[in-house]
mmCIF file of C-alpha atoms in Angstrom:
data_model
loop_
_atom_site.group_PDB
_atom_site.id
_atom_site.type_symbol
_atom_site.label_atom_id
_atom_site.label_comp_id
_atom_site.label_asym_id
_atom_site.label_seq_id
_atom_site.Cartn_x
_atom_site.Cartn_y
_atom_site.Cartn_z
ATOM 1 C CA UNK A 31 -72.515 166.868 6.385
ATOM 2 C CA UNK A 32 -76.266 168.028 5.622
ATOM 3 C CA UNK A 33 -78.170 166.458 3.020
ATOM 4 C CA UNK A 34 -81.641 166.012 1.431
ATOM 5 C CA UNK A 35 -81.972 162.286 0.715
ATOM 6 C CA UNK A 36 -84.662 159.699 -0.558
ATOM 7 C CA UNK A 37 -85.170 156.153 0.732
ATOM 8 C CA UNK A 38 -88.271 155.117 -1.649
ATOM 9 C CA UNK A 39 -89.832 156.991 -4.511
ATOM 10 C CA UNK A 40 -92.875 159.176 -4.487
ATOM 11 C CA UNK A 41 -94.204 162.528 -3.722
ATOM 12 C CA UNK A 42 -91.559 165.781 -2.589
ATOM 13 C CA UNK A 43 -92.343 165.115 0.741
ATOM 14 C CA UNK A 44 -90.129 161.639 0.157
ATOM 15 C CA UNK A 45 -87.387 164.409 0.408
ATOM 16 C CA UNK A 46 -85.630 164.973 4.101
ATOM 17 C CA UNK A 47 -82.565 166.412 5.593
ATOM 18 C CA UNK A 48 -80.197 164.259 7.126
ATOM 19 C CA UNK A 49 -76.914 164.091 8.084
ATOM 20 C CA UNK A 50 -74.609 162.299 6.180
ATOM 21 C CA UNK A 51 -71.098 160.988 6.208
ATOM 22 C CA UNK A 52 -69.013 163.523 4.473
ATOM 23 C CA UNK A 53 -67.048 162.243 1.145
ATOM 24 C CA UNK A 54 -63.508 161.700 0.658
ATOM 25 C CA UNK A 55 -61.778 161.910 -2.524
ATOM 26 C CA UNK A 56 -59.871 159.705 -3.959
ATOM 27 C CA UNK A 57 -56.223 160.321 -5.928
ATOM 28 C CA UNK A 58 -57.887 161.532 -9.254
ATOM 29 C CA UNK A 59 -60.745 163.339 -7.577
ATOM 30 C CA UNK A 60 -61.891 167.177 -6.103
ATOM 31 C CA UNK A 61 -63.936 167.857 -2.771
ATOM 32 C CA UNK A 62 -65.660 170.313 -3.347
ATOM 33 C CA UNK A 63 -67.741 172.548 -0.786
ATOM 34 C CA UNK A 64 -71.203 173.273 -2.545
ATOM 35 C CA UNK A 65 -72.610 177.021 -2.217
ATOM 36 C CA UNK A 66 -75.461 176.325 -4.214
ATOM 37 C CA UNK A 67 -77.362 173.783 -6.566
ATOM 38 C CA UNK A 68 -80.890 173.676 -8.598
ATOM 39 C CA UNK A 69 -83.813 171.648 -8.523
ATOM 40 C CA UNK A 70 -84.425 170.520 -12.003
ATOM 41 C CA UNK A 71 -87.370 168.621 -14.485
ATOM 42 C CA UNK A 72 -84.319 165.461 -14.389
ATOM 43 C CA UNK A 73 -84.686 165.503 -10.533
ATOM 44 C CA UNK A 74 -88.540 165.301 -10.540
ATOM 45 C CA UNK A 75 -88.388 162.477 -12.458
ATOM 46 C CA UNK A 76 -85.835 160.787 -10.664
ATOM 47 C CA UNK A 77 -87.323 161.394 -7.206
ATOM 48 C CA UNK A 78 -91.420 160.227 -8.756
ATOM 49 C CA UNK A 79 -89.984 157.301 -10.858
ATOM 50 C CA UNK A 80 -91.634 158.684 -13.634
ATOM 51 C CA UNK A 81 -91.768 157.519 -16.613
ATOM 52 C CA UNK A 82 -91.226 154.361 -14.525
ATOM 53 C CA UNK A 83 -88.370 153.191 -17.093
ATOM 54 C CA UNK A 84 -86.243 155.438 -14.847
ATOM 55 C CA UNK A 85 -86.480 152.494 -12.419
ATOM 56 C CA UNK A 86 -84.394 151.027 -14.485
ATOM 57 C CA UNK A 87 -81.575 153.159 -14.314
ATOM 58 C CA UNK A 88 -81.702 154.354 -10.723
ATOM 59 C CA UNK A 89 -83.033 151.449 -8.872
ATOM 60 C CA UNK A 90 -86.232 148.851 -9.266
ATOM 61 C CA UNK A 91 -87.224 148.958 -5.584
ATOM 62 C CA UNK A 92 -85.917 152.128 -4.525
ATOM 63 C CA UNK A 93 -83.353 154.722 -5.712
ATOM 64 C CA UNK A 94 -79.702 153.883 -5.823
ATOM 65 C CA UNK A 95 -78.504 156.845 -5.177
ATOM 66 C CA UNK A 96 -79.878 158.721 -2.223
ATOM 67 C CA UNK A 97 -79.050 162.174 -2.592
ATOM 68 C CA UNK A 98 -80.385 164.048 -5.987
ATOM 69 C CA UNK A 99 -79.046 167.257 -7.807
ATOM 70 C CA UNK A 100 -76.940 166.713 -10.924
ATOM 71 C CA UNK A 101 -76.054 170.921 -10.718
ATOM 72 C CA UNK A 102 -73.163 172.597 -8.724
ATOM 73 C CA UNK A 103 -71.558 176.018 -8.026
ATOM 74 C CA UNK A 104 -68.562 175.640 -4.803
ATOM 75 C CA UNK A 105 -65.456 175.922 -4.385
ATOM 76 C CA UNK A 106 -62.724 173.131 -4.002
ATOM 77 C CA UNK A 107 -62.215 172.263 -0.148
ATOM 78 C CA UNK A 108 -59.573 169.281 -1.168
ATOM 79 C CA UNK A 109 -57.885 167.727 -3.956
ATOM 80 C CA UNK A 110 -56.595 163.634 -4.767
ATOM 81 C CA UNK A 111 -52.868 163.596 -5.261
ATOM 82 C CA UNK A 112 -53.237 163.017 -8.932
ATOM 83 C CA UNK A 113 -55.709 166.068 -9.670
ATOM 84 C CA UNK A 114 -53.445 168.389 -11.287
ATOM 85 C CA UNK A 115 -56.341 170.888 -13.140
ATOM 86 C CA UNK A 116 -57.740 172.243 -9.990
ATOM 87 C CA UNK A 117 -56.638 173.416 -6.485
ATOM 88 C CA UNK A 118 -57.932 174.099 -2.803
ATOM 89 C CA UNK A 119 -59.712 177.355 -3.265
ATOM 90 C CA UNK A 120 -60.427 177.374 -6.674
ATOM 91 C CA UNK A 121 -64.295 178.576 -7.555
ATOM 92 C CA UNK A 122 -65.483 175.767 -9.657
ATOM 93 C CA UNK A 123 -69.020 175.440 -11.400
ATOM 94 C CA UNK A 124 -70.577 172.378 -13.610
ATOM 95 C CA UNK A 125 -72.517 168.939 -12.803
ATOM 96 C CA UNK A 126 -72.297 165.704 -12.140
ATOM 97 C CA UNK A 127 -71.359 162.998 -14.780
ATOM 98 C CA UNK A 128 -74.380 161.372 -16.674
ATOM 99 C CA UNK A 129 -76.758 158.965 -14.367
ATOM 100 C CA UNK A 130 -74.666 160.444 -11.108
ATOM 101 C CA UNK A 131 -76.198 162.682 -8.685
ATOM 102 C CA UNK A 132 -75.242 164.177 -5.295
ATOM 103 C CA UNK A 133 -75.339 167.909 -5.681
ATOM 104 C CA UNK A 134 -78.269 168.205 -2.953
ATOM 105 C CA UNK A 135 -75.684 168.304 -0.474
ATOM 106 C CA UNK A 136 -73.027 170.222 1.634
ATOM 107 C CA UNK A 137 -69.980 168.525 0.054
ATOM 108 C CA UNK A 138 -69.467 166.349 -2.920
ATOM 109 C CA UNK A 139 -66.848 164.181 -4.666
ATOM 110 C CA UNK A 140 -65.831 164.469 -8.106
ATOM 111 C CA UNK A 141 -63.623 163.363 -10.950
ATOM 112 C CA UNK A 142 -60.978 166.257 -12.354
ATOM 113 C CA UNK A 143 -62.392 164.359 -15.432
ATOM 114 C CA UNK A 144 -65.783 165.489 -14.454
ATOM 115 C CA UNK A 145 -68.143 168.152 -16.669
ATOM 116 C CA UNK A 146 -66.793 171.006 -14.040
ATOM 117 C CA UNK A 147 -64.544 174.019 -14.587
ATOM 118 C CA UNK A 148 -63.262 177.764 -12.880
ATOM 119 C CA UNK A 149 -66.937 179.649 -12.394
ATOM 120 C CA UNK A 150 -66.450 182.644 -14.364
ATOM 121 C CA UNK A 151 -65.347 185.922 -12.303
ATOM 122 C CA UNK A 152 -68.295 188.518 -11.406
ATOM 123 C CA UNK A 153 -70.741 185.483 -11.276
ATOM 124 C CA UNK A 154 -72.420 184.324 -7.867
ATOM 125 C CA UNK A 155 -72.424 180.914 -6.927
ATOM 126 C CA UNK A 156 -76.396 180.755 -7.692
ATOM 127 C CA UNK A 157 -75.869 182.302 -11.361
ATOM 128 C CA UNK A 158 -73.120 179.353 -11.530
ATOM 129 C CA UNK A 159 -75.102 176.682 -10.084
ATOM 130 C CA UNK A 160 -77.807 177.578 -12.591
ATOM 131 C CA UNK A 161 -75.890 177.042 -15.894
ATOM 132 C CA UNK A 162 -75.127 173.527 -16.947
ATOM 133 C CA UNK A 163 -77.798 171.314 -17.004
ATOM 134 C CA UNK A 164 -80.679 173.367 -19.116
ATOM 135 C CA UNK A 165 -77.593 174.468 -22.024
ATOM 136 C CA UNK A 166 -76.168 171.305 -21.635
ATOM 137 C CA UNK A 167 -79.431 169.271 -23.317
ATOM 138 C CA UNK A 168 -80.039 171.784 -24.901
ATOM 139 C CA UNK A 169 -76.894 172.061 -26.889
ATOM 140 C CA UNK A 170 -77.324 167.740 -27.505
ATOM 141 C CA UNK A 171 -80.706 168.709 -29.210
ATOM 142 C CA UNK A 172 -79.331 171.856 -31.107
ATOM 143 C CA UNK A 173 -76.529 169.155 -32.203
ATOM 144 C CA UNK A 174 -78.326 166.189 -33.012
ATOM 145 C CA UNK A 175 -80.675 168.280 -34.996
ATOM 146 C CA UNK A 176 -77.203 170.366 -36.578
ATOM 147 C CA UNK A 177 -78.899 173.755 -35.635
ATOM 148 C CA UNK A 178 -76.400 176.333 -37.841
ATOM 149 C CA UNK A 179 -76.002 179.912 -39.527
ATOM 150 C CA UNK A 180 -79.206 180.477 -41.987
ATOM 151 C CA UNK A 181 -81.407 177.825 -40.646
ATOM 152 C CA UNK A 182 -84.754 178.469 -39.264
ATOM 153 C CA UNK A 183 -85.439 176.984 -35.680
ATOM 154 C CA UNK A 184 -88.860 177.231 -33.558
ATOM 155 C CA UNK A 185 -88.101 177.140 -29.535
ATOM 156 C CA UNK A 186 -91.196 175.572 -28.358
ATOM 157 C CA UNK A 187 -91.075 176.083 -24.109
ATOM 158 C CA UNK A 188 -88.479 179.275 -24.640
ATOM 159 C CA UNK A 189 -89.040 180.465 -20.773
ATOM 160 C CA UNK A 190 -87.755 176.819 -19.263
ATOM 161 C CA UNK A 191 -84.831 175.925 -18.265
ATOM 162 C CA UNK A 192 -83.716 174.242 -21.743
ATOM 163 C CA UNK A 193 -86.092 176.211 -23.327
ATOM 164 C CA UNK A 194 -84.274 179.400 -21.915
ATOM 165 C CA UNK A 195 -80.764 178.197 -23.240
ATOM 166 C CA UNK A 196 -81.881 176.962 -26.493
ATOM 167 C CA UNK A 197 -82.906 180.177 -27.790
ATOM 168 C CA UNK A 198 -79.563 181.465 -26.333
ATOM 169 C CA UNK A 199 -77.173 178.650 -28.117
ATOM 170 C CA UNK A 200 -79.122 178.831 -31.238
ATOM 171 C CA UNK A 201 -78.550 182.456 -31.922
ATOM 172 C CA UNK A 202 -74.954 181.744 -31.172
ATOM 173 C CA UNK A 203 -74.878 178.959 -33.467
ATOM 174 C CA UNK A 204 -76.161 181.347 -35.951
ATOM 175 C CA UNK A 205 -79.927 180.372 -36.934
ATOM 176 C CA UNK A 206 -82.939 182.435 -37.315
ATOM 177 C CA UNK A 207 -85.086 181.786 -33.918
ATOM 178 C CA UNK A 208 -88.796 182.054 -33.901
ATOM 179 C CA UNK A 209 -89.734 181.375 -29.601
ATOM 180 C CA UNK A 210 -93.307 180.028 -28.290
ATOM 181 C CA UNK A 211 -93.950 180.707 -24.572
ATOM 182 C CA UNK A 212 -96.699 181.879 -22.277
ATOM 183 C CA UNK A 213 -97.650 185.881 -22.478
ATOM 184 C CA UNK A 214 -95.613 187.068 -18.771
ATOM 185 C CA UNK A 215 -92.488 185.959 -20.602
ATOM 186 C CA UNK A 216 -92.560 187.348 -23.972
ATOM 187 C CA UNK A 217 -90.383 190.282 -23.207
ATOM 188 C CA UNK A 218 -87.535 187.715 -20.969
ATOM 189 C CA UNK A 219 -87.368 185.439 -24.000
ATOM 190 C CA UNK A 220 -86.948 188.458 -26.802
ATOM 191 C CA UNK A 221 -84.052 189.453 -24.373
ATOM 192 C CA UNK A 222 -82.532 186.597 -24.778
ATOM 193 C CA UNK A 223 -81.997 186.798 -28.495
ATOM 194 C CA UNK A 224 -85.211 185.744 -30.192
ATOM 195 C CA UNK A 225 -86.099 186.645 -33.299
ATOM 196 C CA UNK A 226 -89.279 186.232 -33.118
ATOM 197 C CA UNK A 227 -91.783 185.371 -30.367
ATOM 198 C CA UNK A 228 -94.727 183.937 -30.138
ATOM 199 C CA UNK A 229 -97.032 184.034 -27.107
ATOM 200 C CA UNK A 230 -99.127 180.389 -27.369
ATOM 201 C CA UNK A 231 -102.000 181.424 -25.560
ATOM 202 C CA UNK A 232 -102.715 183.944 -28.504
ATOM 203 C CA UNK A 233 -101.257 181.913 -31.937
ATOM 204 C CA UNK A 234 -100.387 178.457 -32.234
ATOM 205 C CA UNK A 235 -97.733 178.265 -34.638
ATOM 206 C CA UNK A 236 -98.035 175.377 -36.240
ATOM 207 C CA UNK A 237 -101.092 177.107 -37.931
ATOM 208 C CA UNK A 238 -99.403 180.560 -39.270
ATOM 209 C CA UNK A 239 -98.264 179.201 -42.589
ATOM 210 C CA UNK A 240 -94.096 179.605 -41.855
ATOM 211 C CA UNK A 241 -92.102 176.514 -41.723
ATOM 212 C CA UNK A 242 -88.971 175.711 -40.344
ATOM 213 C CA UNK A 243 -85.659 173.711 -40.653
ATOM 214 C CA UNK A 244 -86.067 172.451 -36.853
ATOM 215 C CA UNK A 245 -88.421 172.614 -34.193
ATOM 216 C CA UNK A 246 -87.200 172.321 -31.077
ATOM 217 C CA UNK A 247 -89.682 171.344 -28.349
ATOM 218 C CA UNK A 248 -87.717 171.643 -24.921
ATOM 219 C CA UNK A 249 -90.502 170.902 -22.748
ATOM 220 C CA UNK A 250 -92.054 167.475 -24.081
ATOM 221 C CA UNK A 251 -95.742 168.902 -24.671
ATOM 222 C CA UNK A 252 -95.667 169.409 -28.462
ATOM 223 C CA UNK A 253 -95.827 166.060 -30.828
ATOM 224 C CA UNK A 254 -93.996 165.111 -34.401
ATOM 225 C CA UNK A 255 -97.384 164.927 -36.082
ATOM 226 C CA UNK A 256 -98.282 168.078 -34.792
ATOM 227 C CA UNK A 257 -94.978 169.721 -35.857
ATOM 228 C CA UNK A 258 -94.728 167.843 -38.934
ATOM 229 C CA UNK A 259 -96.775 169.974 -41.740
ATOM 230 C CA UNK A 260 -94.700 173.162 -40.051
ATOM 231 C CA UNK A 261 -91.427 171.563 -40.911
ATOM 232 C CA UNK A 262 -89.495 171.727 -44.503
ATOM 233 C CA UNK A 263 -88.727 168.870 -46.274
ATOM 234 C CA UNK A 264 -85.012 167.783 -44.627
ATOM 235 C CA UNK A 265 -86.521 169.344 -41.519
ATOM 236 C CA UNK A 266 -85.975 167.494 -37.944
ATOM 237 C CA UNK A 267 -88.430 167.543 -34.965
ATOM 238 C CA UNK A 268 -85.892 167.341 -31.769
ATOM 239 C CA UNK A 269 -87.811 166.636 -28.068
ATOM 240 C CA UNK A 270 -86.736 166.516 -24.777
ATOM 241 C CA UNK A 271 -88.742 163.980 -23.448
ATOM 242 C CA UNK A 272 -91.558 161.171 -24.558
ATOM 243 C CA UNK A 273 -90.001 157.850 -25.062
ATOM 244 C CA UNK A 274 -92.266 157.797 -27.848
ATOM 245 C CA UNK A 275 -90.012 159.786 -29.717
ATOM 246 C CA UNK A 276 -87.567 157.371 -29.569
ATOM 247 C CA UNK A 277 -89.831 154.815 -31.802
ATOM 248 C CA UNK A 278 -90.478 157.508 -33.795
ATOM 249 C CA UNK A 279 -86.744 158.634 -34.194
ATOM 250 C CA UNK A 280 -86.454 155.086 -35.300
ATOM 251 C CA UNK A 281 -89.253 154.703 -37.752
ATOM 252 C CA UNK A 282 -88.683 158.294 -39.354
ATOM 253 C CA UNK A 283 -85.058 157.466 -39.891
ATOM 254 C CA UNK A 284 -86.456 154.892 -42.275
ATOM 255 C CA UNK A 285 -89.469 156.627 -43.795
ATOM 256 C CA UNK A 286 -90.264 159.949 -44.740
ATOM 257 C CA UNK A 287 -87.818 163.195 -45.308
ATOM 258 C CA UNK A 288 -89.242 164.736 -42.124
ATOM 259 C CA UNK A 289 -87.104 163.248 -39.118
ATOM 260 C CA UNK A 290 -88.114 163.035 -35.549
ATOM 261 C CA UNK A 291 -84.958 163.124 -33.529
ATOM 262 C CA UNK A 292 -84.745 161.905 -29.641
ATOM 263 C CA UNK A 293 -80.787 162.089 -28.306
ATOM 264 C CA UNK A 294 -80.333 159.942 -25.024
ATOM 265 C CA UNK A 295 -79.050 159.588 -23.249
ATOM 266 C CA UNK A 296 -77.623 163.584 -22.044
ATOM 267 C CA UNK A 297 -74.172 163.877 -22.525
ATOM 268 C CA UNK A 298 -72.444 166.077 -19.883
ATOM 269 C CA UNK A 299 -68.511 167.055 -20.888
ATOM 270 C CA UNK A 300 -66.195 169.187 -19.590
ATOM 271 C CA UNK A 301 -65.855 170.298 -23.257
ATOM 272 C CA UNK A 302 -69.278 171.835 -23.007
ATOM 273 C CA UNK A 303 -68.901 173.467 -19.471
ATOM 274 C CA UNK A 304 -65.753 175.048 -21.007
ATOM 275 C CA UNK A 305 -67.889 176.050 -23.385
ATOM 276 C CA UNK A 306 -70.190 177.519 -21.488
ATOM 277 C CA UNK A 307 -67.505 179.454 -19.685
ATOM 278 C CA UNK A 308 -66.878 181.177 -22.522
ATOM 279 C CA UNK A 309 -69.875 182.384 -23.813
ATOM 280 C CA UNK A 310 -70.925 183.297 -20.582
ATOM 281 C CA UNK A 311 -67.268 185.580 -19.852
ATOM 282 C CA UNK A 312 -68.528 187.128 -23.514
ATOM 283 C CA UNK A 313 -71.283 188.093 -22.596
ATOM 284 C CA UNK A 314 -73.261 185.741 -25.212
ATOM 285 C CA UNK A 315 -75.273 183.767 -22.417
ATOM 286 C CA UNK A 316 -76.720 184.381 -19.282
ATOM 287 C CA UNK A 317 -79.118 181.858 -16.452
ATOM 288 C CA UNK A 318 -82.609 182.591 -16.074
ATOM 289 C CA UNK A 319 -83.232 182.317 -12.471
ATOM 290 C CA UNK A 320 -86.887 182.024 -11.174
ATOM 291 C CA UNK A 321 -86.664 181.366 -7.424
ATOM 292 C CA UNK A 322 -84.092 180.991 -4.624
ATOM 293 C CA UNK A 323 -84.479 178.396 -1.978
ATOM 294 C CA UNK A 324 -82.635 177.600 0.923
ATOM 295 C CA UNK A 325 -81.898 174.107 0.651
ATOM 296 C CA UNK A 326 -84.007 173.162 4.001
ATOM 297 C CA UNK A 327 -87.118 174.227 1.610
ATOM 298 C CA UNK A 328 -85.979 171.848 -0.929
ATOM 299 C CA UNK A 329 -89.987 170.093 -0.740
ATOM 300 C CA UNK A 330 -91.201 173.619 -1.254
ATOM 301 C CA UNK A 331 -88.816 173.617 -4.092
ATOM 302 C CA UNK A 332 -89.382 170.756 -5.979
ATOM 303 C CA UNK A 333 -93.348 171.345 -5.471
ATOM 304 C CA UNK A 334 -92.684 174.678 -7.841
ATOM 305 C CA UNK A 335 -90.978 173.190 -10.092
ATOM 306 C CA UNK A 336 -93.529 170.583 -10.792
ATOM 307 C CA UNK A 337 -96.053 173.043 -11.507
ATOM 308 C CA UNK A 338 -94.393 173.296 -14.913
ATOM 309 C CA UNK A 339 -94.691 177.331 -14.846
ATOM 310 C CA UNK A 340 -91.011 177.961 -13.595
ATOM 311 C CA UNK A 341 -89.523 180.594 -15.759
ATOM 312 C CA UNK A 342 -85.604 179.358 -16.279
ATOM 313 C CA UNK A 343 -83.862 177.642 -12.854
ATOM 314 C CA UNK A 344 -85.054 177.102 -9.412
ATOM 315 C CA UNK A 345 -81.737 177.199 -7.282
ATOM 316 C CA UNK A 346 -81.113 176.043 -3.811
ATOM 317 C CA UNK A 347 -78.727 178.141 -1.786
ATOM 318 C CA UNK A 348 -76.903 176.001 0.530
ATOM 319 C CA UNK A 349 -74.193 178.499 1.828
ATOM 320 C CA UNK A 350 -74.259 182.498 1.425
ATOM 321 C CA UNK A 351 -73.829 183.708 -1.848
ATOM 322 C CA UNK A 352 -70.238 185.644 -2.417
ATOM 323 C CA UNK A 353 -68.684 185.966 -5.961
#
C-alpha cells in the first residue's frame, strides 16, 4: 500500500511516499480502507520532536512509528473473526488509540475496541475524517475544567481545530461562550454558537473588565498569569499545550482558589466518537475544514498547518470523496 513515512525527525520535507506492506488484522481487529485523514498540531509535533519530551514517547533516536495521522474516515475492507460491532462495507469514522498513529496511509489496522464508529449518513469521508481529534481534546479540557449550564467560558484560539470544537461542545454543554480569534473569522466562529466574539487584533480580553468561570486557551499562546485577574474566584485556566502548565496545575492545586488545569495525556474513546455521532446526526456540531490535500502533497500540507493560521482542519484526501 501507499504511505507517507518518517525515518528521522525534522523538517516536512522528512515526510515521503513509500510503499508499504499492507496490514492484516488480527481476530479482534477491522481493516479498514482509508478515504481520507488530516494533518494535525499532534502530527507537527510528532514529526519535529518538539517539545523534545515527545522523544520520549515516540522514540529517542528516531520515531517508532513510521507512518503519522491519528484521524480517519474509510470504510471496512476486512474484519478478525472475533469483531462482531462492524462489518465489510460498513462506513466507519474516528482515530487511532492514544500514542498510536498510522492514518497517513492507504489501509490501516484497528481494534473493534478502538475510538471508531458508523460515519454518520449525508457526511463525506473528508467531513468524517475531520471530526475526532480537535472535539476530542477539546471535550478532555471542557471536562477537566467541568464546563456546564450557567457558567461563563472564554475560547481563546476559537477558529482552530480545538478551538473550533470547543466553542461548539461548550454551547452544548450549556455555558455562556465569549470566543477570541483573528478578524477573517469572526463571522465562522459566531456561526458556530458563540455568544460573544472577540476579534484579538482589536481588544484583548483580559483587559475589558468581565471575568469568567473558565478560560479555555486551545492553542497554547495565552498564559495562567495572564488569564488569572480575568478569572473568578473557583475559576480554572485549562491549556492545550506548555508543559509548564503541568507545574503549574500542580502548584495551583495547592495554592490559590484560581486553578491552572493541564489534562494529559488525550484520552480518545469510542464513548466520545459515539458521542460525536450524535451531535453531529442532530445537527449540534459540524468540522471546520480549511484546505483539502491530496495525500501526495502531504509536505505542502503539513507546511500550512505550521503556519498556525489554519482556520479548523487541514484534510488529506487519499481516495475520491463519495458519501
Amino acid at each position: 500500500m501507499r504511505a507517507v513515512v518518517i525515518d528521522r525527525y525534522g523538517p516536512p520535507e522528512v515526510q515521503h511516499m513509500e510503499d508499504v506492506a499492507k496490514p492484516v488484522p488480527n481476530e479482534d481487529e477491522v481493516l479498514v480502507k482509508i478515504h481520507a485523514t488530516t494533518v494535525t498540531r499532534s502530527d507537527c509535533g510528532i514529526r519535529s520532536a518538539k517539545p523534545p519530551l515527545i522523544r520520549l514517547f515516540f522514540g529517542l533516536r528516531r520515531p517508532k512509528q513510521r507512518i503519522l495521522g491519528t484521524e480517519l474516515a474509510g470504510e471496512v475492507e476486512a474484519v478478525g473473526a472475533a469483531v462482531t460491532e462492524f462489518a465489510v462495507g460498513d462506513h466507519v469514522f474516528g482515530s487511532t488509540n492514544s500514542f498510536k498513529s498510522g492514518t497517513h496511509a492507504e489501509f490501516i489496522c484497528l481494534k473493534e475496541s478502538a475510538p471508531l464508529a458508523l460515519k454518520p449518513a449525508g457526511m463525506t469521508f473528508e467531513e468524517a475524517a475531520a471530526v475526532t481529534d480537535g472535539a476530542v481534546l477539546a471535550l478532555m479540557c471542557l471536562k477537566a475544567a467541568h464546563v456546564g449550564r450557567g457558567q461563563k467560558i472564554v475560547v481563546y484560539g476559537a477558529s482552530g481545530s480545538i478551538g473550533t470544537a470547543g466553542v461548539q461542545l461548550a454551547k452544548y454543554f450549556g455555558a455562556e461562550v465569549t470566543a477570541v480569534c483573528n478578524t477573517k473569522n469572526v463571522e465562522l466562529v459566531r456561526s458556530l454558537g458563540a455568544d460573544t466574539v472577540i476579534d484579538y487584533t482589536q481588544e484583548d480580553f483580559t483587559k475589558n473588565g468581565q471575568t469568567y468561570d473558565v478560560v479555555f486557551d486551545a492553542v497554547g499562546k495565552h498564559s495562567f498569569s495572564r488569564c488569572r485577574g480575568s478569572l473568578k474566584p473557583g475559576g480554572s485556566y485549562v491549556a492545550t499545550d506548555g508543559f509548564r502548565n503541568l507545574f503549574l496545575a500542580i502548584w495551583t492545586s495547592r495554592v490559590g482558589n484560581k486553578k491552572a488545569l493541564f489534562p494529559i495525556p488525550p484520552h480518545y474513546t469510542k464513548d466520545n466518537v459515539l458521542l460525536l455521532k450524535e451531535l453531529l446526526e442532530a445537527g449540534k456540531y459540524r468540522a471546520v475544514i480549511d484546505r483539502r490535500y491530496p495525500l501526495e502533497d502531504v509536505v505542502e500540507a503539513t507546511r500550512y498547518v505550521e503556519t498556525q493560521q489554519k482556520t479548523g482542519n487541514v484534510v488529506l484526501t487519499v481516495r475520491p470523496s463519495r458519501a
